[in-house]
Amino acid sequence: RAYAPLIVLVLLVAGLGAIEPSFLSFYSLSVLAGESSIILLLATAQTLVILLGGIDLSMAAIASLSSVLVALALPAAGPVGAVGVLALTTTVGAAQGYVHAKAQVPSFVVTLAGMGLCSGIALFISPATVPVTAGFEAVSWLRGKLLGVPVAFIFAVSALAVVALALRFLPIGRQIYAIGLGEPAALLSGVRVARVKIVAFALTGLFAGLAGMLLVARTRGGHP
C-alpha cells in the first residue's frame, strides 16, 4: 500500500507514453515539471497540516495574494520586497494556526475564512493581472533551467526534500505524526501541540508565498 500511489503514477505515465510517445520526450517532461512546481510547493506544506489531522483551504488564495504583492513590491524594493511578502504570508499562516490551536476553532472554518479574506484583499488591491514593470531579475532566476531541468522544479523538489527529512529526523516531525495519530495522547506526553500547529500553519503560509513568487516568475505578473 505504501508504494501504491507511485505505482499508479508510473502506470499512468507509461499509458500516456504508449498512446502519445511524444509525451515521454525530455522537452515534454521538462514543461510538465515546470508547470507542476507551484502545485508541488502547495502540496508539500498541505501535507504537514493533513498529518496533524487538519486542512488548510486558504493556501491557493494566499498564493494569489502573494503573487499580486510580489508583483507590486519588486519595482519598488526588489528582493527585499519579495522577502517582505514571504514574511507577511508566513505571518498570515501562523495567525490562522494560532486561532485554530488556541481558540479550538476547526482548521476547516479558520482557513475557509482566511481563503475568503485573502481572495478579497487580492481582488481589492488589483482586480486584474499586475505586470512586473521593474525588478524582475529578483525572481527571474526561477525561470531558468539547469541541465535542461526547470530551476523552479528543482527548487520545489528541494523544498519537498527538506520537509521530508525534517519529518523523518527532527523532533517536530515525530510530534506532527503523534498529534495526527492522537492529539490527547500527544498532549499528555508533553508535546506542545499548539506550538507545533502554529509552526505547521506558518509553513503553509510560507510555502504559499513561495508558490506565488514562482507564479510571478513564470508569468511575469501577479494574478489575483
mmCIF file of C-alpha atoms in Angstrom:
data_model
loop_
_atom_site.group_PDB
_atom_site.id
_atom_site.type_symbol
_atom_site.label_atom_id
_atom_site.label_comp_id
_atom_site.label_asym_id
_atom_site.label_seq_id
_atom_site.Cartn_x
_atom_site.Cartn_y
_atom_site.Cartn_z
ATOM 1 C CA ARG A 1 0.000 0.000 0.000
ATOM 2 C CA ALA A 2 2.865 2.398 0.727
ATOM 3 C CA TYR A 3 4.010 2.309 -2.904
ATOM 4 C CA ALA A 4 0.552 2.217 -4.492
ATOM 5 C CA PRO A 5 0.480 5.941 -5.438
ATOM 6 C CA LEU A 6 3.916 5.653 -7.079
ATOM 7 C CA ILE A 7 2.872 2.519 -8.969
ATOM 8 C CA VAL A 8 -0.310 4.213 -10.212
ATOM 9 C CA LEU A 9 1.724 7.243 -11.325
ATOM 10 C CA VAL A 10 4.183 5.060 -13.250
ATOM 11 C CA LEU A 11 1.327 3.192 -14.922
ATOM 12 C CA LEU A 12 -0.389 6.445 -15.909
ATOM 13 C CA VAL A 13 2.819 7.869 -17.394
ATOM 14 C CA ALA A 14 3.513 4.608 -19.213
ATOM 15 C CA GLY A 15 -0.041 4.517 -20.569
ATOM 16 C CA LEU A 16 0.139 8.103 -21.819
ATOM 17 C CA GLY A 17 3.536 7.380 -23.339
ATOM 18 C CA ALA A 18 2.144 4.364 -25.188
ATOM 19 C CA ILE A 19 -0.730 6.410 -26.602
ATOM 20 C CA GLU A 20 1.339 9.507 -27.361
ATOM 21 C CA PRO A 21 5.101 8.757 -27.429
ATOM 22 C CA SER A 22 5.998 12.453 -27.587
ATOM 23 C CA PHE A 23 4.671 12.785 -24.039
ATOM 24 C CA LEU A 24 7.783 10.991 -22.779
ATOM 25 C CA SER A 25 10.152 13.317 -24.607
ATOM 26 C CA PHE A 26 12.562 15.287 -22.457
ATOM 27 C CA TYR A 27 11.034 18.570 -23.600
ATOM 28 C CA SER A 28 7.506 17.475 -22.695
ATOM 29 C CA LEU A 29 8.552 16.203 -19.273
ATOM 30 C CA SER A 30 10.533 19.397 -18.676
ATOM 31 C CA VAL A 31 7.487 21.547 -19.414
ATOM 32 C CA LEU A 32 5.351 19.343 -17.173
ATOM 33 C CA ALA A 33 7.902 19.624 -14.354
ATOM 34 C CA GLY A 34 7.931 23.395 -14.600
ATOM 35 C CA GLU A 35 4.141 23.624 -14.606
ATOM 36 C CA SER A 36 3.831 21.325 -11.578
ATOM 37 C CA SER A 37 6.337 23.180 -9.396
ATOM 38 C CA ILE A 38 3.743 25.556 -7.939
ATOM 39 C CA ILE A 39 1.335 22.744 -7.059
ATOM 40 C CA LEU A 40 4.221 20.729 -5.595
ATOM 41 C CA LEU A 41 5.052 23.553 -3.184
ATOM 42 C CA LEU A 42 1.423 23.862 -2.103
ATOM 43 C CA ALA A 43 1.030 20.099 -1.686
ATOM 44 C CA THR A 44 4.228 19.794 0.358
ATOM 45 C CA ALA A 45 3.063 22.222 3.028
ATOM 46 C CA GLN A 46 -0.523 20.944 2.912
ATOM 47 C CA THR A 47 0.809 17.503 3.802
ATOM 48 C CA LEU A 48 2.032 18.790 7.165
ATOM 49 C CA VAL A 49 -1.415 20.100 8.096
ATOM 50 C CA ILE A 50 -3.115 16.917 6.913
ATOM 51 C CA LEU A 51 -0.728 14.836 9.029
ATOM 52 C CA LEU A 52 -1.896 16.908 12.006
ATOM 53 C CA GLY A 53 -5.473 15.922 11.233
ATOM 54 C CA GLY A 54 -6.417 19.321 9.815
ATOM 55 C CA ILE A 55 -6.653 21.085 6.477
ATOM 56 C CA ASP A 56 -5.713 24.473 5.042
ATOM 57 C CA LEU A 57 -8.185 25.760 2.467
ATOM 58 C CA SER A 58 -6.523 29.162 2.176
ATOM 59 C CA MET A 59 -3.232 28.200 0.534
ATOM 60 C CA ALA A 60 -4.249 28.947 -3.063
ATOM 61 C CA ALA A 61 -5.770 32.286 -2.017
ATOM 62 C CA ILE A 62 -2.597 33.217 -0.097
ATOM 63 C CA ALA A 63 -0.535 32.254 -3.149
ATOM 64 C CA SER A 64 -2.667 34.532 -5.338
ATOM 65 C CA LEU A 65 -2.350 37.389 -2.841
ATOM 66 C CA SER A 66 1.392 36.757 -2.666
ATOM 67 C CA SER A 67 1.739 36.961 -6.447
ATOM 68 C CA VAL A 68 -0.024 40.339 -6.508
ATOM 69 C CA LEU A 69 2.056 41.718 -3.632
ATOM 70 C CA VAL A 70 5.321 40.432 -5.121
ATOM 71 C CA ALA A 71 4.472 41.984 -8.493
ATOM 72 C CA LEU A 72 3.801 45.307 -6.766
ATOM 73 C CA ALA A 73 6.816 45.111 -4.438
ATOM 74 C CA LEU A 74 9.513 44.167 -6.962
ATOM 75 C CA PRO A 75 9.665 47.534 -8.792
ATOM 76 C CA ALA A 76 9.935 49.463 -5.520
ATOM 77 C CA ALA A 77 12.003 47.178 -3.286
ATOM 78 C CA GLY A 78 13.374 44.329 -5.403
ATOM 79 C CA PRO A 79 14.490 41.237 -3.448
ATOM 80 C CA VAL A 80 13.758 42.926 -0.114
ATOM 81 C CA GLY A 81 10.141 43.365 -1.179
ATOM 82 C CA ALA A 82 9.853 39.689 -2.112
ATOM 83 C CA VAL A 83 11.271 38.656 1.270
ATOM 84 C CA GLY A 84 8.839 41.010 2.975
ATOM 85 C CA VAL A 85 5.918 39.380 1.175
ATOM 86 C CA LEU A 86 7.122 35.935 2.279
ATOM 87 C CA ALA A 87 7.316 37.194 5.862
ATOM 88 C CA LEU A 88 3.753 38.503 5.557
ATOM 89 C CA THR A 89 2.324 35.241 4.174
ATOM 90 C CA THR A 90 4.151 33.286 6.887
ATOM 91 C CA THR A 91 2.571 35.547 9.499
ATOM 92 C CA VAL A 92 -0.868 35.028 7.964
ATOM 93 C CA GLY A 93 -0.415 31.258 8.154
ATOM 94 C CA ALA A 94 0.846 31.443 11.737
ATOM 95 C CA ALA A 95 -2.129 33.623 12.712
ATOM 96 C CA GLN A 96 -4.541 31.048 11.313
ATOM 97 C CA GLY A 97 -2.702 28.317 13.195
ATOM 98 C CA TYR A 98 -2.869 30.373 16.389
ATOM 99 C CA VAL A 99 -6.635 30.839 16.124
ATOM 100 C CA HIS A 100 -7.081 27.149 15.329
ATOM 101 C CA ALA A 101 -4.871 25.957 18.204
ATOM 102 C CA LYS A 102 -5.706 28.466 20.926
ATOM 103 C CA ALA A 103 -9.376 29.133 20.240
ATOM 104 C CA GLN A 104 -10.046 25.492 19.310
ATOM 105 C CA VAL A 105 -11.766 26.532 16.089
ATOM 106 C CA PRO A 106 -11.669 23.777 13.434
ATOM 107 C CA SER A 107 -8.987 24.379 10.817
ATOM 108 C CA PHE A 108 -11.634 23.995 8.101
ATOM 109 C CA VAL A 109 -13.516 27.033 9.443
ATOM 110 C CA VAL A 110 -10.441 29.170 10.141
ATOM 111 C CA THR A 111 -8.836 28.610 6.757
ATOM 112 C CA LEU A 112 -12.141 28.952 4.900
ATOM 113 C CA ALA A 113 -12.412 32.427 6.410
ATOM 114 C CA GLY A 114 -8.760 33.051 5.543
ATOM 115 C CA MET A 115 -9.395 31.980 1.963
ATOM 116 C CA GLY A 116 -12.208 34.486 1.573
ATOM 117 C CA LEU A 117 -10.228 37.243 3.266
ATOM 118 C CA CYS A 118 -7.067 36.766 1.209
ATOM 119 C CA SER A 119 -9.002 36.437 -2.043
ATOM 120 C CA GLY A 120 -10.930 39.603 -1.251
ATOM 121 C CA ILE A 121 -7.788 41.563 -0.402
ATOM 122 C CA ALA A 122 -6.058 40.398 -3.598
ATOM 123 C CA LEU A 123 -9.031 41.464 -5.731
ATOM 124 C CA PHE A 124 -9.351 44.754 -3.834
ATOM 125 C CA ILE A 125 -5.695 45.589 -4.442
ATOM 126 C CA SER A 126 -5.915 44.690 -8.112
ATOM 127 C CA PRO A 127 -8.943 43.209 -9.893
ATOM 128 C CA ALA A 128 -6.758 42.291 -12.874
ATOM 129 C CA THR A 129 -3.301 40.909 -13.598
ATOM 130 C CA VAL A 130 -0.432 43.054 -12.285
ATOM 131 C CA PRO A 131 2.518 43.104 -14.710
ATOM 132 C CA VAL A 132 6.013 43.386 -13.253
ATOM 133 C CA THR A 133 7.421 46.631 -14.605
ATOM 134 C CA ALA A 134 10.834 46.548 -12.907
ATOM 135 C CA GLY A 135 12.939 44.472 -10.534
ATOM 136 C CA PHE A 136 12.014 41.223 -12.254
ATOM 137 C CA GLU A 137 15.603 39.971 -12.013
ATOM 138 C CA ALA A 138 14.963 39.254 -8.318
ATOM 139 C CA VAL A 139 12.779 36.275 -9.290
ATOM 140 C CA SER A 140 13.740 35.707 -12.920
ATOM 141 C CA TRP A 141 16.293 33.056 -11.897
ATOM 142 C CA LEU A 142 13.337 30.784 -11.182
ATOM 143 C CA ARG A 143 12.543 30.813 -14.912
ATOM 144 C CA GLY A 144 15.907 29.358 -15.842
ATOM 145 C CA LYS A 145 16.990 25.781 -16.470
ATOM 146 C CA LEU A 146 19.813 23.679 -15.096
ATOM 147 C CA LEU A 147 20.897 20.880 -17.427
ATOM 148 C CA GLY A 148 17.531 21.203 -19.134
ATOM 149 C CA VAL A 149 15.539 20.881 -15.892
ATOM 150 C CA PRO A 150 13.480 23.924 -14.792
ATOM 151 C CA VAL A 151 15.016 25.679 -11.799
ATOM 152 C CA ALA A 152 11.515 26.155 -10.362
ATOM 153 C CA PHE A 153 11.045 22.382 -10.283
ATOM 154 C CA ILE A 154 14.460 21.856 -8.675
ATOM 155 C CA PHE A 155 13.524 24.479 -6.078
ATOM 156 C CA ALA A 156 10.190 22.792 -5.322
ATOM 157 C CA VAL A 157 11.731 19.317 -5.106
ATOM 158 C CA SER A 158 14.457 20.669 -2.801
ATOM 159 C CA ALA A 159 11.782 22.138 -0.522
ATOM 160 C CA LEU A 160 9.989 18.789 -0.533
ATOM 161 C CA ALA A 161 13.240 17.007 0.391
ATOM 162 C CA VAL A 162 13.880 19.388 3.302
ATOM 163 C CA VAL A 163 10.375 18.822 4.676
ATOM 164 C CA ALA A 164 10.670 15.046 4.226
ATOM 165 C CA LEU A 165 13.998 14.978 6.077
ATOM 166 C CA ALA A 166 12.570 17.136 8.861
ATOM 167 C CA LEU A 167 9.609 14.779 9.261
ATOM 168 C CA ARG A 168 11.971 11.819 9.365
ATOM 169 C CA PHE A 169 14.798 13.041 11.579
ATOM 170 C CA LEU A 170 13.721 16.102 13.598
ATOM 171 C CA PRO A 171 11.641 16.025 16.809
ATOM 172 C CA ILE A 172 8.935 18.201 15.255
ATOM 173 C CA GLY A 173 8.393 15.504 12.639
ATOM 174 C CA ARG A 174 7.645 12.898 15.273
ATOM 175 C CA GLN A 175 5.464 15.401 17.106
ATOM 176 C CA ILE A 176 3.402 16.086 13.975
ATOM 177 C CA TYR A 177 2.791 12.376 13.482
ATOM 178 C CA ALA A 178 1.956 11.951 17.175
ATOM 179 C CA ILE A 179 -0.615 14.752 17.127
ATOM 180 C CA GLY A 180 -2.234 13.371 13.991
ATOM 181 C CA LEU A 181 -2.466 9.877 15.469
ATOM 182 C CA GLY A 182 -3.880 11.066 18.800
ATOM 183 C CA GLU A 183 -3.818 14.672 19.961
ATOM 184 C CA PRO A 184 -4.887 13.998 23.588
ATOM 185 C CA ALA A 185 -2.183 11.349 23.972
ATOM 186 C CA ALA A 186 0.424 13.673 22.442
ATOM 187 C CA LEU A 187 -0.633 16.460 24.801
ATOM 188 C CA LEU A 188 -0.374 14.181 27.829
ATOM 189 C CA SER A 189 3.051 13.060 26.617
ATOM 190 C CA GLY A 190 4.382 16.596 26.862
ATOM 191 C CA VAL A 191 4.122 17.635 23.209
ATOM 192 C CA ARG A 192 3.417 21.348 22.848
ATOM 193 C CA VAL A 193 0.516 20.802 20.499
ATOM 194 C CA ALA A 194 -0.386 24.451 19.996
ATOM 195 C CA ARG A 195 3.177 25.415 19.106
ATOM 196 C CA VAL A 196 3.510 22.562 16.597
ATOM 197 C CA LYS A 197 0.234 23.533 14.933
ATOM 198 C CA ILE A 198 1.258 27.172 14.672
ATOM 199 C CA VAL A 199 4.584 26.182 13.104
ATOM 200 C CA ALA A 200 2.836 23.896 10.599
ATOM 201 C CA PHE A 201 0.387 26.591 9.530
ATOM 202 C CA ALA A 202 3.193 29.146 9.366
ATOM 203 C CA LEU A 203 4.916 26.821 6.895
ATOM 204 C CA THR A 204 1.760 26.612 4.772
ATOM 205 C CA GLY A 205 1.794 30.409 4.649
ATOM 206 C CA LEU A 206 5.488 30.459 3.714
ATOM 207 C CA PHE A 207 5.102 27.828 1.001
ATOM 208 C CA ALA A 208 2.001 29.561 -0.368
ATOM 209 C CA GLY A 209 4.065 32.748 -0.558
ATOM 210 C CA LEU A 210 6.802 30.881 -2.406
ATOM 211 C CA ALA A 211 4.207 29.453 -4.795
ATOM 212 C CA GLY A 212 3.014 32.982 -5.521
ATOM 213 C CA MET A 213 6.601 34.055 -6.177
ATOM 214 C CA LEU A 214 7.042 31.146 -8.613
ATOM 215 C CA LEU A 215 3.839 32.202 -10.353
ATOM 216 C CA VAL A 216 5.228 35.699 -10.843
ATOM 217 C CA ALA A 217 8.492 34.267 -12.162
ATOM 218 C CA ARG A 218 6.684 32.044 -14.684
ATOM 219 C CA THR A 219 4.148 34.619 -15.928
ATOM 220 C CA ARG A 220 5.904 37.923 -15.163
ATOM 221 C CA GLY A 221 2.850 39.170 -13.312
ATOM 222 C CA GLY A 222 0.634 38.813 -10.261
ATOM 223 C CA HIS A 223 -2.761 37.160 -10.564
ATOM 224 C CA PRO A 224 -5.498 37.900 -8.001
#
